[in-house]
C-alpha cells in the first residue's frame, strides 16, 4: 500500500507509513492527534512570543504526547551551538515516542540563523509538510518529528 502523503510503499495491512508516519487511510497523522487548546493565558502566551528577544527562539509542541511543552533555543554570542531533538533522554528537545528516532534532528544556531537538520531518522523530519534534510527555519514554521507537531517562533535577529 502506497502512502498518499509521501508515496512510500508500505506492507499490506500497515496502518501508518513507515517513512513519514502518516495514516495510510489518506489522513495525515497529525489529524489523528488532537490539537492543543489553550483557554487560559492565550493572550499572555501570544504576548510572550511576540516579545522574544533578538537571537532567541522557542519550539512549541502543538500536537503530540507532550503538547503544550515549550523548548527554548538561543543563539550564543560566542559562535554556534547545537540543540538535539530526539527520543534519547539526554536530548535538549526530548520527544518520547516510538515514532521519533533516538537522535532524530538537530537545530544549529549561528550568529543570525537557525538551521534544522535531520540526522538520518527513520521517519524523516518535515517543515511545512515537506520532508527536509536541512533547512533554515523561519518564524511560524511548522515542524513535524514523528507524531509531534511543533511551531518555531523567533525574535527579530533570528527571523531570517
XYZ file of C-alpha atoms in Angstrom, residues 15-16 21-35 63-65 144 147 149:
23
model
C -1.901 1.429 9.460
C 0.898 4.011 9.398
C 4.188 8.284 9.945
C 1.016 9.315 8.095
C -2.159 7.262 8.473
C -2.451 5.029 5.438
C -6.162 5.696 5.005
C -5.113 9.024 3.479
C -5.337 11.272 6.536
C -2.236 12.931 7.876
C -1.003 11.503 11.209
C -1.310 14.926 12.826
C -5.042 14.928 12.135
C -5.393 11.891 14.400
C -3.740 13.692 17.335
C -5.943 16.311 18.983
C -4.811 19.910 18.731
C 0.330 18.184 18.831
C 1.743 15.009 20.270
C 2.180 13.234 23.585
C 6.836 17.517 12.287
C 3.795 12.296 15.862
C 3.999 18.911 15.510
